Coordinates of C-alpha atoms in Angstrom, one line a residue:
X1 CA 0.0 0.0 0.1
X2 CA 1.5 3.5 -1.0
X3 CA 1.6 6.1 1.7
X4 CA -0.7 9.2 1.4
X5 CA 1.0 12.1 -0.3
X6 CA -0.2 14.4 2.7
X7 CA -0.4 13.9 6.3
X8 CA -3.2 15.9 7.7
X9 CA -3.0 15.0 11.3
X10 CA -2.5 18.3 13.2
X11 CA 0.6 18.9 15.5
X12 CA 0.3 18.4 19.2
X13 CA 1.6 21.0 21.8
X14 CA 2.6 20.9 25.2
X15 CA 3.0 24.1 27.3
X16 CA 4.6 24.1 30.7
X17 CA 4.3 20.2 30.6
X18 CA 0.6 20.3 29.9
X19 CA -1.1 19.1 26.4
X20 CA -3.1 22.2 25.1
X21 CA -5.6 21.0 22.5
X22 CA -6.6 24.7 21.7
X23 CA -3.3 25.4 20.1
X24 CA -3.5 22.1 17.8
X25 CA -7.2 23.2 16.8
X26 CA -6.1 26.8 16.0
X27 CA -2.8 26.1 14.2
X28 CA -3.0 27.2 10.5
X29 CA 0.7 27.0 9.9
X30 CA 3.8 25.5 11.7
X31 CA 7.5 26.0 10.9
X32 CA 10.3 24.4 12.8
X33 CA 13.9 24.9 11.6
X34 CA 17.5 23.9 12.6
X35 CA 21.0 23.5 11.0
X36 CA 24.4 22.2 12.0
X37 CA 25.3 25.6 13.5
X38 CA 22.7 25.0 16.2
X39 CA 19.6 26.9 17.7
X40 CA 16.2 25.3 16.7
X41 CA 13.6 27.7 16.2
X42 CA 9.6 27.3 15.9
X43 CA 7.0 29.7 14.5
X44 CA 3.3 28.9 14.9
X45 CA 0.5 30.7 13.2
X46 CA -2.6 30.6 15.3
X47 CA -6.3 31.6 14.5
X48 CA -7.1 34.2 17.1
X49 CA -11.0 33.9 16.6
X50 CA -13.3 31.0 17.2
X51 CA -15.4 29.6 19.9
X52 CA -15.3 31.8 22.8
X53 CA -13.7 34.5 21.0
X54 CA -16.8 36.4 19.5
X55 CA -16.9 40.1 20.0
X56 CA -14.5 43.0 20.2
X57 CA -10.6 42.5 19.7
X58 CA -9.8 42.6 23.5
X59 CA -11.4 39.1 23.5
X60 CA -9.1 37.3 21.0
X61 CA -7.6 33.9 21.6
X62 CA -4.1 33.2 22.8
X63 CA -3.5 36.8 24.0
X64 CA -4.5 36.3 27.6
X65 CA -1.8 33.7 28.8
X66 CA -4.2 31.0 29.2
X67 CA -2.7 28.9 26.3
X68 CA 0.6 30.2 25.9
X69 CA 2.7 33.2 27.1
X70 CA 5.9 34.8 26.8
X71 CA 8.4 32.5 28.8
X72 CA 6.3 29.4 28.4
X73 CA 8.1 26.0 27.9
X74 CA 6.9 24.5 24.7
X75 CA 7.1 21.2 23.0
X76 CA 5.8 20.3 19.5
X77 CA 5.1 16.9 18.1
X78 CA 4.5 16.2 14.5
X79 CA 3.5 13.0 12.4
X80 CA 0.6 10.4 12.4
X81 CA -0.3 8.9 15.8
X82 CA 1.8 5.8 15.0
X83 CA 4.9 7.7 14.3
X84 CA 4.4 11.0 16.2
X85 CA 7.7 12.5 17.5
X86 CA 8.7 15.6 19.4
X87 CA 10.6 17.7 16.9
X88 CA 10.8 21.0 19.1
X89 CA 11.4 21.8 22.6
X90 CA 12.1 25.3 23.8
X91 CA 10.9 28.5 25.2
X92 CA 8.5 31.1 23.8
X93 CA 10.5 34.2 23.0
X94 CA 7.9 36.5 21.1
X95 CA 4.4 36.7 20.5
X96 CA 2.7 38.8 17.4
X97 CA -0.8 39.8 16.6
X98 CA -1.5 40.3 12.8
X99 CA -4.8 42.0 12.0
X100 CA -5.2 41.7 8.2
X101 CA -7.4 43.4 5.6
X102 CA -10.6 41.0 5.5
X103 CA -8.5 38.3 6.8
X104 CA -9.0 36.5 10.3
X105 CA -6.7 37.6 13.1
X106 CA -3.5 35.6 13.8
X107 CA -1.3 35.3 16.7
X108 CA 2.2 34.2 15.9
X109 CA 4.2 32.3 18.5
X110 CA 7.9 32.2 18.1
X111 CA 10.0 30.1 20.3
X112 CA 13.7 28.9 20.5
X113 CA 15.6 26.0 22.1
X114 CA 18.0 26.3 25.0
X115 CA 20.6 28.0 22.8
X116 CA 18.7 31.1 22.9
X117 CA 20.4 32.2 26.1
X118 CA 23.7 31.9 24.3
X119 CA 22.4 34.2 21.5
X120 CA 21.5 36.9 24.1
X121 CA 24.7 37.0 25.9
X122 CA 27.5 39.0 24.5
X123 CA 31.0 39.0 26.0
X124 CA 34.6 40.1 25.8
X125 CA 36.7 37.4 27.4
X126 CA 39.9 35.4 27.3
X127 CA 40.3 31.6 27.6
X128 CA 43.6 30.1 28.4
X129 CA 45.1 26.6 28.1
X130 CA 41.9 25.2 26.8
X131 CA 40.4 23.1 24.0
X132 CA 37.4 23.9 21.8
X133 CA 35.4 21.4 23.6
X134 CA 36.5 22.7 26.9
X135 CA 35.3 26.2 26.0
X136 CA 31.9 24.7 25.0
X137 CA 31.8 23.0 28.4
X138 CA 32.5 26.3 30.3
X139 CA 29.9 28.4 28.1
X140 CA 27.3 25.6 28.8
X141 CA 28.1 25.7 32.6
X142 CA 27.6 29.3 33.0
X143 CA 24.1 29.2 31.3
X144 CA 23.0 26.3 33.6
X145 CA 23.1 23.7 30.8
X146 CA 24.6 20.3 30.8
X147 CA 27.5 19.7 28.3
X148 CA 28.3 16.9 25.9
X149 CA 31.5 18.2 24.3
X150 CA 33.8 15.8 22.7
X151 CA 35.2 17.4 19.5
X152 CA 38.8 16.7 18.5
X153 CA 41.1 19.6 18.3
X154 CA 44.3 21.4 19.5
X155 CA 44.9 22.7 23.1
X156 CA 45.2 26.6 22.8
X157 CA 47.5 28.8 25.1
X158 CA 44.9 31.7 24.5
X159 CA 41.5 32.1 23.1
X160 CA 39.8 35.4 23.0
X161 CA 36.1 36.2 22.5
X162 CA 35.8 39.7 21.0
X163 CA 32.5 41.3 21.5
X164 CA 30.6 38.1 20.3
X165 CA 27.5 36.5 21.6
X166 CA 28.3 33.2 23.2
X167 CA 26.3 31.4 20.4
X168 CA 28.3 33.2 17.7
X169 CA 31.5 32.4 19.5
X170 CA 30.7 28.8 19.7
X171 CA 29.8 28.7 16.2
X172 CA 33.1 30.1 15.1
X173 CA 35.0 27.6 17.4
X174 CA 32.9 24.8 15.7
X175 CA 33.8 25.8 12.3
X176 CA 37.4 25.9 13.1
X177 CA 37.5 22.2 13.9
X178 CA 34.3 21.2 11.8
X179 CA 32.2 20.2 14.9
X180 CA 28.4 20.4 15.2
X181 CA 26.6 22.4 17.9
X182 CA 23.0 21.7 19.0
X183 CA 20.8 21.5 22.1
X184 CA 18.5 18.6 23.3
X185 CA 16.4 19.8 26.4
X186 CA 19.0 21.4 28.8
X187 CA 22.1 19.8 27.4
X188 CA 24.5 21.7 24.9
X189 CA 26.2 19.3 22.5
X190 CA 29.6 20.2 20.8
X191 CA 30.8 17.0 18.9
X192 CA 32.3 15.9 15.7
X193 CA 30.0 15.1 12.6
X194 CA 28.5 11.5 13.1
X195 CA 28.1 11.7 16.8
X196 CA 24.3 12.4 17.0
X197 CA 23.3 8.9 16.9
X198 CA 20.6 9.7 14.2
X199 CA 19.1 6.7 12.5
X200 CA 20.0 6.1 9.0
X201 CA 17.2 6.3 6.5
X202 CA 16.4 5.7 2.9
X203 CA 14.4 7.9 0.8
X204 CA 13.0 6.8 -2.7
X205 CA 11.9 9.4 -5.3
X206 CA 8.3 9.0 -6.1
X207 CA 7.4 7.5 -2.7
X208 CA 8.3 9.5 0.5
X209 CA 10.8 11.8 -1.2
X210 CA 8.4 14.0 -3.2
X211 CA 11.0 16.4 -4.9
X212 CA 14.7 16.7 -4.8
X213 CA 17.3 18.9 -6.5
X214 CA 21.0 17.9 -6.5
X215 CA 24.2 20.0 -7.5
X216 CA 27.7 18.9 -7.9
X217 CA 29.8 22.2 -7.9
X218 CA 33.6 22.7 -8.3
X219 CA 33.5 26.3 -7.6
X220 CA 34.5 25.9 -4.0
X221 CA 36.5 22.9 -4.1
X222 CA 40.2 23.1 -3.8
X223 CA 43.2 20.5 -4.3
X224 CA 44.7 21.9 -1.1
X225 CA 44.1 24.0 2.0
X226 CA 47.1 25.8 3.6
X227 CA 47.2 27.5 7.0
X228 CA 50.1 29.5 7.9
X229 CA 51.4 31.4 11.1
X230 CA 54.4 32.0 13.4
X231 CA 55.6 29.8 16.3
X232 CA 57.1 32.2 18.8
X233 CA 58.6 29.5 21.1
X234 CA 60.5 27.9 18.2
X235 CA 60.9 31.0 16.3
X236 CA 59.9 29.5 13.1
X237 CA 57.2 29.8 10.6
X238 CA 54.3 27.6 10.3
X239 CA 53.0 26.1 7.1
X240 CA 50.5 23.2 7.5
X241 CA 48.4 21.7 4.4
X242 CA 45.7 19.4 3.9
X243 CA 44.8 17.7 0.7
X244 CA 42.1 15.3 -1.0
X245 CA 43.2 12.4 1.2
X246 CA 41.5 14.0 4.2
X247 CA 38.2 13.8 2.4
X248 CA 38.8 10.4 0.8
X249 CA 39.5 9.0 4.3
X250 CA 35.7 9.4 5.2
X251 CA 34.4 8.7 1.8
X252 CA 33.4 5.2 0.7
X253 CA 34.2 5.2 -3.0
X254 CA 33.4 7.5 -5.6
X255 CA 35.1 10.7 -7.1
X256 CA 35.7 13.5 -4.5
X257 CA 35.5 17.1 -5.7
X258 CA 39.4 17.9 -5.1
X259 CA 40.2 15.2 -7.5
X260 CA 37.7 16.2 -10.1
X261 CA 38.8 19.8 -9.8
X262 CA 42.5 19.0 -10.5
X263 CA 41.6 16.9 -13.5
X264 CA 39.0 19.6 -15.0
X265 CA 40.4 22.9 -14.1
X266 CA 43.9 22.1 -12.8
X267 CA 45.0 22.2 -9.1
X268 CA 44.0 25.1 -6.8
X269 CA 45.1 26.1 -3.2
X270 CA 43.2 27.9 -0.6
X271 CA 45.3 29.8 1.7
X272 CA 43.6 30.6 5.1
X273 CA 44.1 34.2 6.1
X274 CA 41.3 34.7 8.6
X275 CA 43.3 32.9 11.3
X276 CA 46.9 33.0 12.2
X277 CA 48.1 29.8 13.8
X278 CA 50.5 30.0 16.8
X279 CA 51.4 26.3 16.7
X280 CA 51.8 23.5 14.0
X281 CA 49.0 21.4 15.9
X282 CA 46.5 24.5 15.4
X283 CA 47.4 24.9 11.7
X284 CA 47.2 21.3 11.0
X285 CA 43.7 21.0 12.7
X286 CA 42.4 24.0 10.9
X287 CA 43.8 23.0 7.6
X288 CA 42.1 19.6 7.9
X289 CA 38.8 21.0 9.0
X290 CA 38.7 23.6 6.1
X291 CA 39.5 20.7 3.7
X292 CA 36.6 18.7 5.0
X293 CA 34.2 21.6 5.0
X294 CA 34.8 22.4 1.3
X295 CA 35.0 18.5 0.4
X296 CA 31.9 17.5 2.1
X297 CA 29.7 20.3 0.4
X298 CA 30.8 19.1 -3.3
X299 CA 27.3 17.4 -3.8
X300 CA 24.5 19.3 -2.3
X301 CA 20.8 18.2 -2.0
X302 CA 17.5 20.1 -1.2
X303 CA 14.6 17.7 -0.9
X304 CA 11.0 17.5 0.3
X305 CA 9.3 14.5 2.1
X306 CA 5.6 14.0 3.0
X307 CA 6.5 14.4 6.6
X308 CA 9.5 12.7 8.3
X309 CA 9.4 13.6 12.2
X310 CA 12.5 11.2 12.5
X311 CA 14.6 12.9 10.0
X312 CA 16.9 15.4 11.9
X313 CA 20.1 17.4 11.4
X314 CA 22.9 14.8 11.5
X315 CA 20.7 11.8 9.8
X316 CA 22.5 9.8 7.2
X317 CA 20.5 9.2 4.1
X318 CA 20.5 6.9 1.3
X319 CA 18.7 8.2 -1.7
X320 CA 17.2 5.9 -4.5
X321 CA 15.7 6.5 -8.1
X322 CA 17.5 9.7 -8.3
X323 CA 20.0 9.3 -11.2
X324 CA 23.3 7.2 -11.4
X325 CA 25.8 10.1 -10.4
X326 CA 23.8 10.7 -7.3
X327 CA 22.3 7.4 -6.1
X328 CA 23.2 5.7 -2.9
X329 CA 24.4 6.4 0.6
X330 CA 26.7 8.7 2.3
X331 CA 24.5 11.9 2.4
X332 CA 24.5 13.8 5.7
X333 CA 21.6 16.3 6.6
X334 CA 22.6 19.7 7.5
X335 CA 19.4 21.7 7.7
X336 CA 15.8 20.6 8.4
X337 CA 12.6 22.6 8.2
X338 CA 9.4 20.8 9.3
X339 CA 6.1 22.4 8.3
X340 CA 2.5 21.9 8.8
X341 CA -0.8 23.4 7.3
X342 CA -4.3 22.1 6.6
X343 CA -4.0 22.5 2.9
X344 CA -0.6 20.7 2.3
X345 CA -0.3 18.8 5.4
X346 CA 3.0 17.8 7.1
X347 CA 6.1 18.3 4.9
X348 CA 9.9 18.1 5.7
X349 CA 12.2 20.0 3.8
X350 CA 16.1 19.1 4.1
X351 CA 19.2 20.0 2.9
X352 CA 22.0 17.4 2.8
X353 CA 25.6 17.1 1.5
X354 CA 27.9 14.4 0.3
X355 CA 31.6 14.5 -0.8
X356 CA 31.6 12.4 -3.9
X357 CA 29.8 11.5 -7.2
X358 CA 29.5 8.0 -8.0
X359 CA 32.1 6.4 -10.4
X360 CA 31.1 6.5 -14.2
X361 CA 29.9 3.2 -15.4

């Protein structure tokens, strides 16, 4: 039996630990988004008129705090009863009222996960004798969060946070070592790719996979990444490089972008100038991470399914019936956008990436 193209089951909402059915009844659109850089967000569009809301505008629904209020904890679940999953947990950060011309009043509820506090805290600070994972643990502790930080990387003598929010700062540290940042409940995670424990999934075009778009792009591929600096203790320059072998080490066959670039357009080197390394260990880690960042994005995918609550950032995908160069496993989900409305039902839009094209037959 084929699955229905539209899942029309309404989302479920919990506010401060209590199921609130009025939110599900009045929800006309729901959007939940997250990427590898952290901070999951929710926006719910709620009808502000209905049973019990007849009369003047001061009696509109969802504005008196009985269903939802600023600062409320909010959880949202999507999917049919047999496969319903919580896809958001956070705190309500904003409420909007929209009074349109000839349209029913709407209340828009905005919420963010536990990383919201990091976004709102800006600092100028110095860390000494610390790793990137250690920095993440310290930031989490200061916000009353648990920490799950285990990303490999060098130990730095000095790291400075210069007029940045804690979230922007951790995102920068994650980029340098190609770690991923996210929150579950009251725990901050700062870990290497592949550490989320997400289930592998197979999507077939024409079944659950409703639409998909692929791109294999050499524009940002490089044959080599170089990071330079100066080691004051040893009084010598630093020049560390990473090549295609770094990407190939985590690729199961296929043609990686760095090799195809050299063959099609000639070799190209990216010299990193944003960061000046103080030790060879730092330069080596940063060069490897930058080579991975570029190589992993050689093949990019934007797809839509008929509602996949189990599909999360970090999921490993196998794609079928999508054309020989792009067929198969090895895709890593980097962004998720769950949405629901009564007309289209539940949809999941995702971005994913892979470091290789399949070998030519």
